Amino acid sequence: MRVDPISKITSDVQCDFSSKYDDHCRQYHLLPLSSVKIKLDAGIIDLDTDSLRFDDWTPLCSAIGTCKTLRSLTLRSQYYNSLSNNFAEAERRTLKRASSASKRPPIFQSKELLSKICTHIKDSLLITTELVLLEFDGLPFRRKDLTTLAQGIAKCKSLVHFRLTNSPIGDEGLDILCRHLNQAPKIREV
């Protein structure tokens, strides 16, 4: 019988990340987010990053950077996925955006925050013993961010699946990933 390593439930996983996340939230006088904790008993973090505030990221990044036992980490953004490739549609959206503040990019799209998140994920990749899935969907990585992530992936001993969907990385980004993923010991799916 084949058991999916991502869905294997252990109390250590929940305790490790959850307790660290709770401690960091207390330090910053914030309430832990239910969207972060909802699948922690299975060792999974699956977040829609567009809805998080700037303050929410500090305890989350700190907990991720020191956690050894997460099994799956997925960060999604629908902001770029919702933009149309059709020029007329894009032009219409630009006009609407000028009059609507609700169309501003989410805070997650800022260069500084994305760089901070990549650094903490790299730290986690260097110490983790359990992470088998790392997935990013719709995130605008810069070359520096991809290099940081790729360095962590190359040294991670447990990562099996790496997914980067709907993220505009270009040829340079692909080259960076290929060079580092070549050194990753267990990667089976990209």
PDB file of C-alpha atoms in Angstrom:
ATOM      1  CA  MET A   1       0.000   0.000   0.000  1.00  0.00           C
ATOM      2  CA  ARG A   2       1.409   3.364  -1.048  1.00  0.00           C
ATOM      3  CA  VAL A   3       1.126   6.190   1.487  1.00  0.00           C
ATOM      4  CA  ASP A   4       1.420   9.766   0.264  1.00  0.00           C
ATOM      5  CA  PRO A   5       4.180  11.357   2.385  1.00  0.00           C
ATOM      6  CA  ILE A   6       2.473  14.746   2.297  1.00  0.00           C
ATOM      7  CA  SER A   7      -0.736  13.570   3.927  1.00  0.00           C
ATOM      8  CA  LYS A   8       0.884  11.432   6.638  1.00  0.00           C
ATOM      9  CA  ILE A   9      -0.316  12.823   9.977  1.00  0.00           C
ATOM     10  CA  THR A  10       2.042  13.279  12.894  1.00  0.00           C
ATOM     11  CA  SER A  11       1.659  15.308  16.032  1.00  0.00           C
ATOM     12  CA  ASP A  12       5.262  16.555  15.782  1.00  0.00           C
ATOM     13  CA  VAL A  13       4.503  18.470  12.598  1.00  0.00           C
ATOM     14  CA  GLN A  14       1.581  20.349  14.062  1.00  0.00           C
ATOM     15  CA  CYS A  15       3.389  21.012  17.315  1.00  0.00           C
ATOM     16  CA  ASP A  16       6.626  22.205  15.704  1.00  0.00           C
ATOM     17  CA  PHE A  17       5.250  24.805  13.299  1.00  0.00           C
ATOM     18  CA  SER A  18       2.112  25.662  15.226  1.00  0.00           C
ATOM     19  CA  SER A  19       3.913  26.386  18.482  1.00  0.00           C
ATOM     20  CA  LYS A  20       6.574  28.471  16.732  1.00  0.00           C
ATOM     21  CA  TYR A  21       3.937  30.380  14.787  1.00  0.00           C
ATOM     22  CA  ASP A  22       1.882  30.999  17.943  1.00  0.00           C
ATOM     23  CA  ASP A  23       4.990  32.239  19.786  1.00  0.00           C
ATOM     24  CA  HIS A  24       5.913  34.632  16.983  1.00  0.00           C
ATOM     25  CA  CYS A  25       2.327  35.930  16.793  1.00  0.00           C
ATOM     26  CA  ARG A  26       2.404  36.598  20.544  1.00  0.00           C
ATOM     27  CA  GLN A  27       5.686  38.500  20.183  1.00  0.00           C
ATOM     28  CA  TYR A  28       4.096  40.800  17.599  1.00  0.00           C
ATOM     29  CA  HIS A  29       0.731  41.011  19.410  1.00  0.00           C
ATOM     30  CA  LEU A  30      -1.160  39.378  16.538  1.00  0.00           C
ATOM     31  CA  LEU A  31      -3.723  36.607  16.411  1.00  0.00           C
ATOM     32  CA  PRO A  32      -2.649  33.487  14.490  1.00  0.00           C
ATOM     33  CA  LEU A  33      -4.441  33.218  11.159  1.00  0.00           C
ATOM     34  CA  SER A  34      -6.881  30.356  10.753  1.00  0.00           C
ATOM     35  CA  SER A  35      -5.926  30.119   7.058  1.00  0.00           C
ATOM     36  CA  VAL A  36      -2.383  29.236   8.163  1.00  0.00           C
ATOM     37  CA  LYS A  37      -3.392  26.736  10.845  1.00  0.00           C
ATOM     38  CA  ILE A  38      -6.229  24.959   9.030  1.00  0.00           C
ATOM     39  CA  LYS A  39      -4.147  22.074   7.577  1.00  0.00           C
ATOM     40  CA  LEU A  40      -1.230  22.084  10.010  1.00  0.00           C
ATOM     41  CA  ASP A  41      -2.134  18.762  11.594  1.00  0.00           C
ATOM     42  CA  ALA A  42      -1.158  17.218   8.227  1.00  0.00           C
ATOM     43  CA  GLY A  43       1.955  19.400   7.938  1.00  0.00           C
ATOM     44  CA  ILE A  44       0.516  21.493   5.106  1.00  0.00           C
ATOM     45  CA  ILE A  45       0.481  25.242   4.571  1.00  0.00           C
ATOM     46  CA  ASP A  46      -1.592  26.286   1.552  1.00  0.00           C
ATOM     47  CA  LEU A  47      -2.112  30.057   1.464  1.00  0.00           C
ATOM     48  CA  ASP A  48      -3.802  32.558  -0.794  1.00  0.00           C
ATOM     49  CA  THR A  49      -1.272  35.332  -0.269  1.00  0.00           C
ATOM     50  CA  ASP A  50      -3.412  38.128  -1.707  1.00  0.00           C
ATOM     51  CA  SER A  51      -5.575  38.408   1.398  1.00  0.00           C
ATOM     52  CA  LEU A  52      -2.775  38.672   3.982  1.00  0.00           C
ATOM     53  CA  ARG A  53      -1.743  41.982   5.508  1.00  0.00           C
ATOM     54  CA  PHE A  54       1.871  43.131   5.827  1.00  0.00           C
ATOM     55  CA  ASP A  55       1.891  42.517   9.594  1.00  0.00           C
ATOM     56  CA  ASP A  56       0.735  38.916   9.089  1.00  0.00           C
ATOM     57  CA  TRP A  57       3.924  38.034   7.217  1.00  0.00           C
ATOM     58  CA  THR A  58       6.477  38.687   9.975  1.00  0.00           C
ATOM     59  CA  PRO A  59       5.440  35.873  12.352  1.00  0.00           C
ATOM     60  CA  LEU A  60       4.668  33.572   9.427  1.00  0.00           C
ATOM     61  CA  CYS A  61       8.109  34.074   7.857  1.00  0.00           C
ATOM     62  CA  SER A  62       9.861  33.636  11.195  1.00  0.00           C
ATOM     63  CA  ALA A  63       8.042  30.367  11.874  1.00  0.00           C
ATOM     64  CA  ILE A  64       8.666  29.025   8.363  1.00  0.00           C
ATOM     65  CA  GLY A  65      12.369  29.884   8.551  1.00  0.00           C
ATOM     66  CA  THR A  66      12.884  27.820  11.705  1.00  0.00           C
ATOM     67  CA  CYS A  67      10.530  24.906  11.021  1.00  0.00           C
ATOM     68  CA  LYS A  68      12.023  21.518  10.232  1.00  0.00           C
ATOM     69  CA  THR A  69       8.886  19.417   9.882  1.00  0.00           C
ATOM     70  CA  LEU A  70       6.468  20.984   7.380  1.00  0.00           C
ATOM     71  CA  ARG A  71       5.582  18.556   4.603  1.00  0.00           C
ATOM     72  CA  SER A  72       4.052  20.921   2.064  1.00  0.00           C
ATOM     73  CA  LEU A  73       4.270  24.678   1.494  1.00  0.00           C
ATOM     74  CA  THR A  74       2.109  26.316  -1.170  1.00  0.00           C
ATOM     75  CA  LEU A  75       1.808  30.065  -1.734  1.00  0.00           C
ATOM     76  CA  ARG A  76      -0.709  31.306  -4.305  1.00  0.00           C
ATOM     77  CA  SER A  77      -1.536  34.691  -5.758  1.00  0.00           C
ATOM     78  CA  GLN A  78      -4.439  35.282  -8.105  1.00  0.00           C
ATOM     79  CA  TYR A  79      -3.448  38.871  -8.903  1.00  0.00           C
ATOM     80  CA  TYR A  80      -1.372  38.173 -12.018  1.00  0.00           C
ATOM     81  CA  ASN A  81      -3.464  35.167 -13.000  1.00  0.00           C
ATOM     82  CA  SER A  82      -6.529  37.379 -13.291  1.00  0.00           C
ATOM     83  CA  LEU A  83      -4.870  39.846 -15.670  1.00  0.00           C
ATOM     84  CA  SER A  84      -5.875  39.314 -19.257  1.00  0.00           C
ATOM     85  CA  ASN A  85      -3.490  38.729 -22.151  1.00  0.00           C
ATOM     86  CA  ASN A  86      -5.978  40.433 -24.424  1.00  0.00           C
ATOM     87  CA  PHE A  87      -4.787  44.001 -25.105  1.00  0.00           C
ATOM     88  CA  ALA A  88      -8.276  45.528 -25.253  1.00  0.00           C
ATOM     89  CA  GLU A  89      -9.217  43.826 -21.987  1.00  0.00           C
ATOM     90  CA  ALA A  90      -5.958  44.965 -20.382  1.00  0.00           C
ATOM     91  CA  GLU A  91      -6.556  48.528 -21.536  1.00  0.00           C
ATOM     92  CA  ARG A  92     -10.096  48.461 -20.132  1.00  0.00           C
ATOM     93  CA  ARG A  93      -8.749  47.175 -16.810  1.00  0.00           C
ATOM     94  CA  THR A  94      -6.122  49.937 -16.733  1.00  0.00           C
ATOM     95  CA  LEU A  95      -8.830  52.559 -17.037  1.00  0.00           C
ATOM     96  CA  LYS A  96     -10.848  50.920 -14.267  1.00  0.00           C
ATOM     97  CA  ARG A  97      -7.753  50.600 -12.083  1.00  0.00           C
ATOM     98  CA  ALA A  98      -7.124  54.318 -12.259  1.00  0.00           C
ATOM     99  CA  SER A  99     -10.502  54.912 -10.655  1.00  0.00           C
ATOM    100  CA  SER A 100     -10.532  51.977  -8.263  1.00  0.00           C
ATOM    101  CA  ALA A 101      -8.194  51.490  -5.316  1.00  0.00           C
ATOM    102  CA  SER A 102      -9.376  47.895  -4.863  1.00  0.00           C
ATOM    103  CA  LYS A 103      -7.336  46.817  -7.905  1.00  0.00           C
ATOM    104  CA  ARG A 104      -3.994  47.685  -6.314  1.00  0.00           C
ATOM    105  CA  PRO A 105      -1.495  44.839  -6.153  1.00  0.00           C
ATOM    106  CA  PRO A 106      -1.599  42.902  -2.889  1.00  0.00           C
ATOM    107  CA  ILE A 107       1.118  43.654  -0.329  1.00  0.00           C
ATOM    108  CA  PHE A 108       2.678  40.286  -1.086  1.00  0.00           C
ATOM    109  CA  GLN A 109       3.739  41.615  -4.489  1.00  0.00           C
ATOM    110  CA  SER A 110       6.212  44.102  -2.954  1.00  0.00           C
ATOM    111  CA  LYS A 111       9.862  43.360  -3.739  1.00  0.00           C
ATOM    112  CA  GLU A 112      11.007  43.664  -0.137  1.00  0.00           C
ATOM    113  CA  LEU A 113       8.414  41.296   1.269  1.00  0.00           C
ATOM    114  CA  LEU A 114       8.881  38.720  -1.480  1.00  0.00           C
ATOM    115  CA  SER A 115      12.642  38.825  -0.892  1.00  0.00           C
ATOM    116  CA  LYS A 116      12.122  38.333   2.855  1.00  0.00           C
ATOM    117  CA  ILE A 117       9.798  35.376   2.258  1.00  0.00           C
ATOM    118  CA  CYS A 118      12.269  33.735  -0.138  1.00  0.00           C
ATOM    119  CA  THR A 119      15.070  34.118   2.415  1.00  0.00           C
ATOM    120  CA  HIS A 120      13.003  32.456   5.154  1.00  0.00           C
ATOM    121  CA  ILE A 121      11.924  29.642   2.833  1.00  0.00           C
ATOM    122  CA  LYS A 122      15.579  29.085   1.919  1.00  0.00           C
ATOM    123  CA  ASP A 123      16.423  28.888   5.642  1.00  0.00           C
ATOM    124  CA  SER A 124      13.703  26.275   6.075  1.00  0.00           C
ATOM    125  CA  LEU A 125      14.939  24.291   3.064  1.00  0.00           C
ATOM    126  CA  LEU A 126      18.421  24.126   4.577  1.00  0.00           C
ATOM    127  CA  ILE A 127      17.208  22.561   7.852  1.00  0.00           C
ATOM    128  CA  THR A 128      14.062  20.648   6.910  1.00  0.00           C
ATOM    129  CA  THR A 129      13.807  16.902   7.160  1.00  0.00           C
ATOM    130  CA  GLU A 130      10.208  16.545   5.979  1.00  0.00           C
ATOM    131  CA  LEU A 131       9.349  19.074   3.232  1.00  0.00           C
ATOM    132  CA  VAL A 132       8.461  17.176   0.058  1.00  0.00           C
ATOM    133  CA  LEU A 133       6.351  19.753  -1.828  1.00  0.00           C
ATOM    134  CA  LEU A 134       7.171  23.400  -2.486  1.00  0.00           C
ATOM    135  CA  GLU A 135       4.726  25.189  -4.762  1.00  0.00           C
ATOM    136  CA  PHE A 136       4.352  28.777  -5.921  1.00  0.00           C
ATOM    137  CA  ASP A 137       1.464  29.898  -8.098  1.00  0.00           C
ATOM    138  CA  GLY A 138       1.301  33.336  -9.707  1.00  0.00           C
ATOM    139  CA  LEU A 139       4.200  34.964  -7.850  1.00  0.00           C
ATOM    140  CA  PRO A 140       6.390  37.574  -9.617  1.00  0.00           C
ATOM    141  CA  PHE A 141       9.876  36.389  -8.661  1.00  0.00           C
ATOM    142  CA  ARG A 142      12.887  38.525  -9.468  1.00  0.00           C
ATOM    143  CA  ARG A 143      16.217  36.966 -10.387  1.00  0.00           C
ATOM    144  CA  LYS A 144      17.576  37.587  -6.875  1.00  0.00           C
ATOM    145  CA  ASP A 145      14.566  35.822  -5.301  1.00  0.00           C
ATOM    146  CA  LEU A 146      14.892  32.830  -7.629  1.00  0.00           C
ATOM    147  CA  THR A 147      18.598  32.551  -6.845  1.00  0.00           C
ATOM    148  CA  THR A 148      17.859  32.544  -3.114  1.00  0.00           C
ATOM    149  CA  LEU A 149      15.193  29.845  -3.489  1.00  0.00           C
ATOM    150  CA  ALA A 150      17.293  27.775  -5.876  1.00  0.00           C
ATOM    151  CA  GLN A 151      20.230  27.749  -3.448  1.00  0.00           C
ATOM    152  CA  GLY A 152      17.966  26.365  -0.731  1.00  0.00           C
ATOM    153  CA  ILE A 153      16.421  23.796  -3.065  1.00  0.00           C
ATOM    154  CA  ALA A 154      19.857  22.579  -4.177  1.00  0.00           C
ATOM    155  CA  LYS A 155      20.817  21.809  -0.569  1.00  0.00           C
ATOM    156  CA  CYS A 156      17.464  20.433   0.602  1.00  0.00           C
ATOM    157  CA  LYS A 157      17.645  16.714   1.300  1.00  0.00           C
ATOM    158  CA  SER A 158      13.914  16.001   1.408  1.00  0.00           C
ATOM    159  CA  LEU A 159      12.277  18.061  -1.377  1.00  0.00           C
ATOM    160  CA  VAL A 160      10.756  15.857  -4.087  1.00  0.00           C
ATOM    161  CA  HIS A 161       8.238  18.142  -5.864  1.00  0.00           C
ATOM    162  CA  PHE A 162       8.871  21.765  -6.880  1.00  0.00           C
ATOM    163  CA  ARG A 163       6.131  23.600  -8.761  1.00  0.00           C
ATOM    164  CA  LEU A 164       6.289  27.111 -10.144  1.00  0.00           C
ATOM    165  CA  THR A 165       3.094  27.828 -12.075  1.00  0.00           C
ATOM    166  CA  ASN A 166       1.856  31.074 -13.609  1.00  0.00           C
ATOM    167  CA  SER A 167       4.979  32.897 -12.433  1.00  0.00           C
ATOM    168  CA  PRO A 168       6.716  35.027 -15.058  1.00  0.00           C
ATOM    169  CA  ILE A 169      10.383  34.063 -14.549  1.00  0.00           C
ATOM    170  CA  GLY A 170      11.702  34.405 -18.108  1.00  0.00           C
ATOM    171  CA  ASP A 171      14.685  32.670 -19.654  1.00  0.00           C
ATOM    172  CA  GLU A 172      17.141  33.978 -17.054  1.00  0.00           C
ATOM    173  CA  GLY A 173      14.992  32.653 -14.223  1.00  0.00           C
ATOM    174  CA  LEU A 174      14.701  29.291 -15.927  1.00  0.00           C
ATOM    175  CA  ASP A 175      18.478  29.163 -16.352  1.00  0.00           C
ATOM    176  CA  ILE A 176      18.999  29.904 -12.637  1.00  0.00           C
ATOM    177  CA  LEU A 177      16.574  27.160 -11.629  1.00  0.00           C
ATOM    178  CA  CYS A 178      18.052  24.597 -14.018  1.00  0.00           C
ATOM    179  CA  ARG A 179      21.590  25.178 -12.737  1.00  0.00           C
ATOM    180  CA  HIS A 180      20.568  24.717  -9.104  1.00  0.00           C
ATOM    181  CA  LEU A 181      17.937  22.006  -9.534  1.00  0.00           C
ATOM    182  CA  ASN A 182      20.591  19.894 -11.204  1.00  0.00           C
ATOM    183  CA  GLN A 183      22.287  19.677  -7.794  1.00  0.00           C
ATOM    184  CA  ALA A 184      19.122  18.843  -5.838  1.00  0.00           C
ATOM    185  CA  PRO A 185      19.450  15.269  -4.564  1.00  0.00           C
ATOM    186  CA  LYS A 186      15.816  14.098  -4.503  1.00  0.00           C
ATOM    187  CA  ILE A 187      13.866  16.305  -6.926  1.00  0.00           C
ATOM    188  CA  ARG A 188      11.621  14.153  -9.122  1.00  0.00           C
ATOM    189  CA  GLU A 189       9.050  16.664 -10.356  1.00  0.00           C
ATOM    190  CA  VAL A 190       9.499  20.223 -11.569  1.00  0.00           C
TER     191      VAL A 190
END
